Amino acid sequence: MKINLAVLAGDGIGPEIITQALETVKAVCSKYSHTLQFEYAPVGAAAIDACGNPYPDATHELCMNSDAVLFGAIGSPRYDNDPTAKVRPEQGLLAMRQKLGLYANIRPVTTFAELLHRSPLRRDLVENADFICIRELTGGIYFGRPQGRAEDGNTAYDTCVYTKTEIERIVRLAYQYAQKRRKSLTIVDKANVLATSRLWRQVAQEIEKEYPEVKTEYMFVDNAAMQIIQNPKRFDVLVTENMFGDILTDEASVITGSLGMLPSASIGIHTSVFEPIHGSYPQAAGKDIANPVATILSAALMFEYAFGLNAEANDIRNAVYQSLKAGIVTEDIVTDGKAYKTSEVGKWIAQQI
Ligand code: IPM
Ligand code: MG
């Protein structure tokens, strides 16, 4: 198969973890005789520095013309404490999601036996927890207008908007995932307060009838936040709107033992994007210490979702498990042994494949 990738490394540790994920991609392609082509393009603070735009048109063109996008991370402390900055790195990520029509962000939450002792939760609570969060990614308060400040500067507003069509497509997708798994879907909203949530619930209740074999449960987001730490094993597929999904998936990721382990896939209308769920970890940039595993596992999701190449995806996952077993891990998850560098872990995993 011919595989043509856009590589958007972004900011902070992005370039280092992407380099290692590419080592893995190259190893898999050579093992299975796929022809790999890839091209780098700037995004985020790096792109603002280069051309003043966090998602340049040329980057978008490249994404549109590629089979998949491998994405590192975005964000820079140079902008975080400057509320007056006119252009921000995160706008690049949001523009990419919107322009590529990436309405679904799939975040699998899986646990690793070797890391359970690092979980903030008791082992018996989290062992074998295995669920998927599906976050709506191009609607809600992230994109609703108006957004801004009143003229006097003392009042600010964001607007949460959802249309029936937007809700239908993400809820249907969630049902399809639930059908392929343990047939249980939790729909998370705040229908006791928000009008958008009440529309979510109404639309979901209509679609629910089309999937009688799936057990549907409706849950308020505050309760969901609590259940994720109290009884994470109760979840199979969870679907929710953009902002709730942003918050709940950070919470869900740490119960597995490290934020540095979890991949994600963003899918929708145009090219799909595969990226770790963690951020750009600027304190570690250039130090060769960041955990490359979330990005490497995102590459596994890419083989599976974008190309339907399951053996390739499983090879990557196996190589990652082997690295955990062998203790070839970065400092964030090391227990008593030696901490390996980002590049050492990446090379070991690629070698294993
Ligand atoms: C994420 C991130 C982004 C988001 C930021 C960087 C804009 O937190 O992908 O979860 O809020 O969506
Ligand atoms: Mg987030």
Tab-separated table of C-alpha atoms and ligand atoms in Angstrom:
chain	number	residue	atom	x	y	z
A	1	MET	CA	0.000	0.000	0.000
A	2	LYS	CA	1.101	3.594	-0.654
A	3	ILE	CA	1.023	5.711	2.485
A	4	ASN	CA	1.282	9.418	2.146
A	5	LEU	CA	1.514	11.320	5.452
A	6	ALA	CA	1.466	14.932	6.530
A	7	VAL	CA	3.617	15.353	9.630
A	8	LEU	CA	2.778	18.300	11.889
A	9	ALA	CA	5.248	18.242	14.756
A	10	GLY	CA	4.208	21.546	16.364
A	11	ASP	CA	5.651	22.939	19.582
A	12	GLY	CA	7.514	21.905	22.718
A	13	ILE	CA	8.232	18.188	22.782
A	14	GLY	CA	6.266	17.771	19.518
A	15	PRO	CA	9.300	17.420	17.229
A	16	GLU	CA	11.000	14.823	19.485
A	17	ILE	CA	7.998	12.548	19.964
A	18	ILE	CA	7.074	12.823	16.291
A	19	THR	CA	10.589	11.781	15.230
A	20	GLN	CA	10.236	8.637	17.327
A	21	ALA	CA	6.724	7.870	16.094
A	22	LEU	CA	8.058	8.149	12.541
A	23	GLU	CA	10.778	5.603	13.350
A	24	THR	CA	7.994	3.196	14.282
A	25	VAL	CA	5.979	4.035	11.170
A	26	LYS	CA	9.045	3.444	8.991
A	27	ALA	CA	9.748	0.115	10.674
A	28	VAL	CA	6.183	-1.100	10.165
A	29	CYS	CA	6.113	0.073	6.545
A	30	SER	CA	9.344	-1.693	5.742
A	31	LYS	CA	8.198	-4.899	7.493
A	32	TYR	CA	4.924	-5.001	5.520
A	33	SER	CA	6.340	-3.530	2.278
A	34	HIS	CA	4.262	-0.358	2.287
A	35	THR	CA	5.620	2.610	0.376
A	36	LEU	CA	5.885	5.482	2.803
A	37	GLN	CA	6.048	9.131	1.862
A	38	PHE	CA	5.836	11.935	4.358
A	39	GLU	CA	6.200	15.683	4.432
A	40	TYR	CA	6.568	18.042	7.405
A	41	ALA	CA	4.559	21.264	7.732
A	42	PRO	CA	4.485	23.933	10.453
A	43	VAL	CA	1.630	24.433	12.932
A	44	GLY	CA	1.149	26.237	16.262
A	45	ALA	CA	3.662	28.637	17.795
A	46	ALA	CA	6.283	27.349	15.354
A	47	ALA	CA	4.052	28.448	12.464
A	48	ILE	CA	3.290	31.818	14.077
A	49	ASP	CA	7.043	32.397	14.275
A	50	ALA	CA	7.524	31.330	10.660
A	51	CYS	CA	4.625	33.156	9.022
A	52	GLY	CA	2.272	34.714	11.585
A	53	ASN	CA	-0.449	32.076	11.100
A	54	PRO	CA	-0.794	29.063	13.457
A	55	TYR	CA	-2.396	26.958	10.676
A	56	PRO	CA	-0.941	28.230	7.391
A	57	ASP	CA	-2.797	27.601	4.120
A	58	ALA	CA	0.110	25.539	2.832
A	59	THR	CA	-0.150	23.266	5.881
A	60	HIS	CA	-3.867	22.839	5.266
A	61	GLU	CA	-3.237	22.023	1.580
A	62	LEU	CA	-0.732	19.364	2.575
A	63	CYS	CA	-3.185	17.838	5.091
A	64	MET	CA	-5.958	17.798	2.489
A	65	ASN	CA	-3.688	16.028	-0.006
A	66	SER	CA	-2.399	13.404	2.443
A	67	ASP	CA	-3.869	10.058	3.508
A	68	ALA	CA	-3.463	10.855	7.208
A	69	VAL	CA	-1.956	13.481	9.480
A	70	LEU	CA	0.444	12.603	12.275
A	71	PHE	CA	0.351	15.420	14.808
A	72	GLY	CA	2.681	16.189	17.727
A	73	ALA	CA	1.550	18.875	20.147
A	74	ILE	CA	0.694	22.536	20.221
A	75	GLY	CA	1.123	25.345	22.753
A	76	SER	CA	3.793	27.607	24.126
A	77	PRO	CA	4.221	29.372	27.486
A	78	ARG	CA	5.078	32.514	25.527
A	79	TYR	CA	1.340	32.890	24.905
A	80	ASP	CA	-0.283	31.311	27.959
A	81	ASN	CA	0.025	34.301	30.251
A	82	ASP	CA	-0.677	36.939	27.666
A	83	PRO	CA	-4.468	37.304	27.514
A	84	THR	CA	-4.086	40.104	24.977
A	85	ALA	CA	-2.170	38.050	22.385
A	86	LYS	CA	-3.939	38.535	19.043
A	87	VAL	CA	-3.005	35.161	17.687
A	88	ARG	CA	-2.510	32.031	19.769
A	89	PRO	CA	-0.963	28.644	18.907
A	90	GLU	CA	-4.141	26.774	19.965
A	91	GLN	CA	-6.061	28.603	17.233
A	92	GLY	CA	-4.009	26.533	14.794
A	93	LEU	CA	-5.339	23.308	16.267
A	94	LEU	CA	-8.899	24.600	16.292
A	95	ALA	CA	-8.601	25.853	12.696
A	96	MET	CA	-7.243	22.483	11.608
A	97	ARG	CA	-10.107	20.628	13.307
A	98	GLN	CA	-12.668	22.916	11.725
A	99	LYS	CA	-11.194	23.013	8.221
A	100	LEU	CA	-10.664	19.248	8.084
A	101	GLY	CA	-14.170	18.702	9.517
A	102	LEU	CA	-12.814	16.552	12.356
A	103	TYR	CA	-16.042	16.265	14.294
A	104	ALA	CA	-15.122	13.162	16.290
A	105	ASN	CA	-12.222	12.752	18.650
A	106	ILE	CA	-11.765	9.152	19.745
A	107	ARG	CA	-9.797	8.648	22.945
A	108	PRO	CA	-9.430	5.040	24.054
A	109	VAL	CA	-8.682	4.690	27.768
A	110	THR	CA	-6.807	1.454	28.331
A	111	THR	CA	-4.739	0.390	31.298
A	112	PHE	CA	-1.301	-1.184	31.255
A	113	ALA	CA	-0.560	-3.805	33.914
A	114	GLU	CA	2.982	-2.453	34.300
A	115	LEU	CA	1.719	1.037	35.119
A	116	LEU	CA	-1.137	0.329	37.502
A	117	HIS	CA	0.986	1.093	40.542
A	118	ARG	CA	1.322	4.650	39.229
A	119	SER	CA	-2.385	5.234	38.998
A	120	PRO	CA	-3.778	7.648	41.584
A	121	LEU	CA	-6.568	5.083	42.010
A	122	ARG	CA	-6.428	1.780	43.848
A	123	ARG	CA	-5.356	-1.091	41.618
A	124	ASP	CA	-8.617	-3.017	42.040
A	125	LEU	CA	-10.606	-0.005	40.854
A	126	VAL	CA	-8.669	0.577	37.686
A	127	GLU	CA	-7.304	-2.843	36.682
A	128	ASN	CA	-8.758	-3.854	33.283
A	129	ALA	CA	-10.711	-0.624	32.890
A	130	ASP	CA	-11.196	-0.253	29.163
A	131	PHE	CA	-13.420	2.371	27.627
A	132	ILE	CA	-13.542	4.830	24.753
A	133	CYS	CA	-14.380	8.500	25.079
A	134	ILE	CA	-15.861	10.020	21.966
A	135	ARG	CA	-15.645	13.775	22.129
A	136	GLU	CA	-17.495	16.033	19.693
A	137	LEU	CA	-14.747	18.246	18.321
A	138	THR	CA	-16.011	20.974	16.006
A	139	GLY	CA	-18.984	22.447	17.837
A	140	GLY	CA	-20.108	23.764	21.196
A	141	ILE	CA	-18.526	26.533	23.198
A	142	TYR	CA	-15.170	26.167	21.389
A	143	PHE	CA	-16.605	27.502	18.156
A	144	GLY	CA	-19.908	29.220	18.981
A	145	ARG	CA	-20.254	32.891	18.164
A	146	PRO	CA	-20.455	35.548	19.495
A	147	GLN	CA	-17.337	35.221	21.570
A	148	GLY	CA	-15.405	38.128	23.012
A	149	ARG	CA	-15.558	41.168	25.222
A	150	ALA	CA	-17.974	44.011	25.597
A	151	GLU	CA	-16.551	47.393	24.609
A	152	ASP	CA	-15.849	48.429	28.191
A	153	GLY	CA	-13.653	45.322	28.539
A	154	ASN	CA	-15.363	44.268	31.753
A	155	THR	CA	-17.717	41.660	30.373
A	156	ALA	CA	-16.750	38.599	28.349
A	157	TYR	CA	-18.875	35.944	26.677
A	158	ASP	CA	-18.674	32.575	24.928
A	159	THR	CA	-21.583	30.905	23.199
A	160	CYS	CA	-22.404	27.208	23.188
A	161	VAL	CA	-24.197	26.153	19.998
A	162	TYR	CA	-25.203	22.711	18.715
A	163	THR	CA	-27.368	21.757	15.784
A	164	LYS	CA	-29.397	18.587	15.467
A	165	THR	CA	-27.205	17.470	12.557
A	166	GLU	CA	-24.015	17.849	14.580
A	167	ILE	CA	-25.452	15.843	17.466
A	168	GLU	CA	-26.872	13.127	15.218
A	169	ARG	CA	-23.608	12.327	13.473
A	170	ILE	CA	-21.544	12.045	16.643
A	171	VAL	CA	-24.174	10.034	18.532
A	172	ARG	CA	-24.547	7.627	15.588
A	173	LEU	CA	-20.794	7.176	15.464
A	174	ALA	CA	-20.775	6.426	19.195
A	175	TYR	CA	-23.482	3.780	18.738
A	176	GLN	CA	-21.402	2.157	16.000
A	177	TYR	CA	-18.435	1.902	18.362
A	178	ALA	CA	-20.644	0.549	21.155
A	179	GLN	CA	-22.048	-2.097	18.803
A	180	LYS	CA	-18.552	-3.369	18.090
A	181	ARG	CA	-17.631	-3.433	21.793
A	182	ARG	CA	-19.563	-4.343	24.948
A	183	LYS	CA	-22.771	-2.702	23.680
A	184	SER	CA	-23.087	-0.049	26.307
A	185	LEU	CA	-23.203	3.692	25.636
A	186	THR	CA	-23.138	6.524	28.168
A	187	ILE	CA	-24.329	9.879	26.853
A	188	VAL	CA	-22.940	12.665	29.002
A	189	ASP	CA	-24.604	16.071	29.188
A	190	LYS	CA	-25.878	18.737	31.546
A	191	ALA	CA	-29.512	18.589	30.480
A	192	ASN	CA	-30.676	19.807	33.880
A	193	VAL	CA	-29.142	23.225	33.097
A	194	LEU	CA	-28.173	23.710	29.438
A	195	ALA	CA	-30.420	24.095	26.395
A	196	THR	CA	-27.779	22.518	24.134
A	197	SER	CA	-27.688	19.503	26.445
A	198	ARG	CA	-31.452	19.154	26.270
A	199	LEU	CA	-31.211	19.054	22.476
A	200	TRP	CA	-28.456	16.420	22.799
A	201	ARG	CA	-30.688	14.296	24.966
A	202	GLN	CA	-33.706	14.682	22.694
A	203	VAL	CA	-31.725	13.763	19.572
A	204	ALA	CA	-29.999	10.877	21.333
A	205	GLN	CA	-33.328	9.490	22.538
A	206	GLU	CA	-34.524	9.391	18.923
A	207	ILE	CA	-31.382	7.618	17.702
A	208	GLU	CA	-31.430	5.229	20.653
A	209	LYS	CA	-34.431	3.454	19.076
A	210	GLU	CA	-32.290	2.482	16.070
A	211	TYR	CA	-29.866	0.552	18.291
A	212	PRO	CA	-31.999	-1.626	20.578
A	213	GLU	CA	-29.103	-4.040	21.190
A	214	VAL	CA	-27.044	-1.278	22.823
A	215	LYS	CA	-27.762	-0.366	26.437
A	216	THR	CA	-28.046	3.430	26.610
A	217	GLU	CA	-27.511	5.432	29.746
A	218	TYR	CA	-27.767	9.205	30.211
A	219	MET	CA	-25.519	10.853	32.761
A	220	PHE	CA	-24.917	14.413	33.908
A	221	VAL	CA	-21.341	15.530	33.423
A	222	ASP	CA	-20.650	16.202	37.091
A	223	ASN	CA	-21.767	12.688	37.936
A	224	ALA	CA	-19.664	11.305	35.059
A	225	ALA	CA	-16.586	13.072	36.436
A	226	MET	CA	-17.215	11.325	39.732
A	227	GLN	CA	-17.953	7.886	38.255
A	228	ILE	CA	-14.738	7.956	36.196
A	229	ILE	CA	-12.720	7.925	39.394
A	230	GLN	CA	-15.122	5.890	41.503
A	231	ASN	CA	-15.857	3.070	39.087
A	232	PRO	CA	-14.112	3.472	35.716
A	233	LYS	CA	-14.826	-0.148	34.784
A	234	ARG	CA	-18.531	0.621	34.401
A	235	PHE	CA	-17.892	2.501	31.126
A	236	ASP	CA	-17.673	1.032	27.640
A	237	VAL	CA	-18.298	3.921	25.226
A	238	LEU	CA	-18.904	7.446	26.469
A	239	VAL	CA	-19.965	10.245	24.128
A	240	THR	CA	-20.148	13.914	24.953
A	241	GLU	CA	-19.874	17.463	23.681
A	242	ASN	CA	-16.618	19.292	23.022
A	243	MET	CA	-15.801	21.001	26.326
A	244	PHE	CA	-17.063	18.220	28.606
A	245	GLY	CA	-15.025	15.792	26.502
A	246	ASP	CA	-11.896	17.900	26.825
A	247	ILE	CA	-12.131	17.852	30.604
A	248	LEU	CA	-13.282	14.270	31.113
A	249	THR	CA	-10.591	12.801	28.860
A	250	ASP	CA	-7.782	14.457	30.807
A	251	GLU	CA	-9.302	13.018	33.949
A	252	ALA	CA	-9.739	9.598	32.353
A	253	SER	CA	-6.185	9.516	31.043
A	254	VAL	CA	-4.421	9.887	34.400
A	255	ILE	CA	-6.220	6.970	36.001
A	256	THR	CA	-4.229	4.722	33.657
A	257	GLY	CA	-0.998	5.800	35.329
A	258	SER	CA	0.406	8.374	32.926
A	259	LEU	CA	-0.816	11.094	30.628
A	260	GLY	CA	2.104	10.143	28.384
A	261	MET	CA	0.543	6.879	27.222
A	262	LEU	CA	-2.768	7.691	25.582
A	263	PRO	CA	-3.316	8.210	21.844
A	264	SER	CA	-6.216	9.752	19.988
A	265	ALA	CA	-7.762	9.810	16.560
A	266	SER	CA	-9.731	12.724	15.153
A	267	ILE	CA	-11.957	11.720	12.295
A	268	GLY	CA	-14.579	13.409	10.180
A	269	ILE	CA	-15.084	14.787	6.723
A	270	HIS	CA	-11.562	15.114	5.290
A	271	THR	CA	-8.171	13.672	6.291
A	272	SER	CA	-8.005	12.111	9.771
A	273	VAL	CA	-5.509	13.321	12.374
A	274	PHE	CA	-3.675	11.145	14.902
A	275	GLU	CA	-2.164	12.752	17.974
A	276	PRO	CA	-1.286	12.064	21.602
A	277	ILE	CA	-3.799	13.460	24.065
A	278	HIS	CA	-1.102	15.197	26.106
A	279	GLY	CA	0.150	18.702	25.440
A	280	SER	CA	3.442	20.230	24.351
A	281	TYR	CA	5.199	19.905	27.776
A	282	PRO	CA	7.443	22.921	27.116
A	283	GLN	CA	9.580	22.342	30.239
A	284	ALA	CA	10.882	19.155	28.625
A	285	ALA	CA	11.391	20.493	25.098
A	286	GLY	CA	14.736	19.545	23.606
A	287	LYS	CA	15.765	17.442	26.625
A	288	ASP	CA	15.038	14.046	25.068
A	289	ILE	CA	13.054	12.980	28.167
A	290	ALA	CA	9.396	13.079	27.051
A	291	ASN	CA	7.445	9.862	26.708
A	292	PRO	CA	6.988	9.070	22.992
A	293	VAL	CA	4.508	6.232	23.612
A	294	ALA	CA	1.256	8.210	23.241
A	295	THR	CA	2.411	9.371	19.803
A	296	ILE	CA	3.614	5.897	18.833
A	297	LEU	CA	0.236	4.468	19.869
A	298	SER	CA	-1.436	7.235	17.848
A	299	ALA	CA	0.448	5.872	14.843
A	300	ALA	CA	-1.072	2.456	15.668
A	301	LEU	CA	-4.540	4.038	15.615
A	302	MET	CA	-3.625	5.552	12.255
A	303	PHE	CA	-2.822	2.177	10.695
A	304	GLU	CA	-6.063	0.788	12.059
A	305	TYR	CA	-8.522	3.633	11.422
A	306	ALA	CA	-7.067	5.375	8.369
A	307	PHE	CA	-5.800	2.328	6.463
A	308	GLY	CA	-7.603	-0.681	7.954
A	309	LEU	CA	-4.188	-2.291	8.590
A	310	ASN	CA	-4.824	-4.136	11.849
A	311	ALA	CA	-1.764	-6.391	11.874
A	312	GLU	CA	0.464	-3.346	11.568
A	313	ALA	CA	-1.400	-1.615	14.408
A	314	ASN	CA	-1.116	-4.692	16.623
A	315	ASP	CA	2.605	-4.985	15.944
A	316	ILE	CA	3.061	-1.449	17.233
A	317	ARG	CA	0.970	-2.103	20.345
A	318	ASN	CA	2.867	-5.308	21.054
A	319	ALA	CA	6.197	-3.572	20.708
A	320	VAL	CA	5.001	-0.947	23.201
A	321	TYR	CA	3.911	-3.656	25.693
A	322	GLN	CA	7.310	-5.312	25.287
A	323	SER	CA	9.065	-2.039	26.056
A	324	LEU	CA	7.019	-1.665	29.255
A	325	LYS	CA	7.800	-5.242	30.282
A	326	ALA	CA	11.488	-4.762	29.558
A	327	GLY	CA	11.528	-1.487	31.496
A	328	ILE	CA	12.673	0.516	28.473
A	329	VAL	CA	10.692	3.550	29.553
A	330	THR	CA	11.075	7.294	30.013
A	331	GLU	CA	11.385	8.986	33.393
A	332	ASP	CA	7.674	9.740	33.811
A	333	ILE	CA	6.886	6.037	34.227
A	334	VAL	CA	10.142	4.529	35.486
A	335	THR	CA	9.885	2.791	38.881
A	336	ASP	CA	13.210	1.566	40.160
A	337	GLY	CA	15.250	0.979	37.029
A	338	LYS	CA	17.008	3.404	34.781
A	339	ALA	CA	15.097	6.070	32.872
A	340	TYR	CA	15.663	5.922	29.138
A	341	LYS	CA	15.680	8.846	26.748
A	342	THR	CA	12.845	9.610	24.335
A	343	SER	CA	15.075	8.569	21.454
A	344	GLU	CA	16.201	5.343	23.156
A	345	VAL	CA	12.635	4.246	23.830
A	346	GLY	CA	11.633	5.142	20.259
A	347	LYS	CA	14.523	3.229	18.721
A	348	TRP	CA	13.909	0.197	20.943
A	349	ILE	CA	10.248	0.024	19.910
A	350	ALA	CA	11.067	0.445	16.203
A	351	GLN	CA	13.768	-2.214	16.508
A	352	GLN	CA	11.310	-4.589	18.160
A	353	ILE	CA	9.003	-4.275	15.141
B	1	IPM	C1	-6.947	18.908	23.621
B	1	IPM	C2	-6.321	20.205	24.031
B	1	IPM	C3	-6.856	21.334	23.153
B	1	IPM	C4	-8.359	21.416	23.385
B	1	IPM	C5	-6.197	22.700	23.384
B	1	IPM	C6	-4.702	22.636	23.224
B	1	IPM	C7	-6.794	23.756	22.500
B	1	IPM	O1	-6.532	20.447	25.387
B	1	IPM	O2	-6.777	18.505	22.449
B	1	IPM	O3	-7.602	18.272	24.445
B	1	IPM	O4	-8.816	22.070	24.322
B	1	IPM	O5	-9.098	20.826	22.605
B	2	MG	MG	-7.523	18.871	26.403
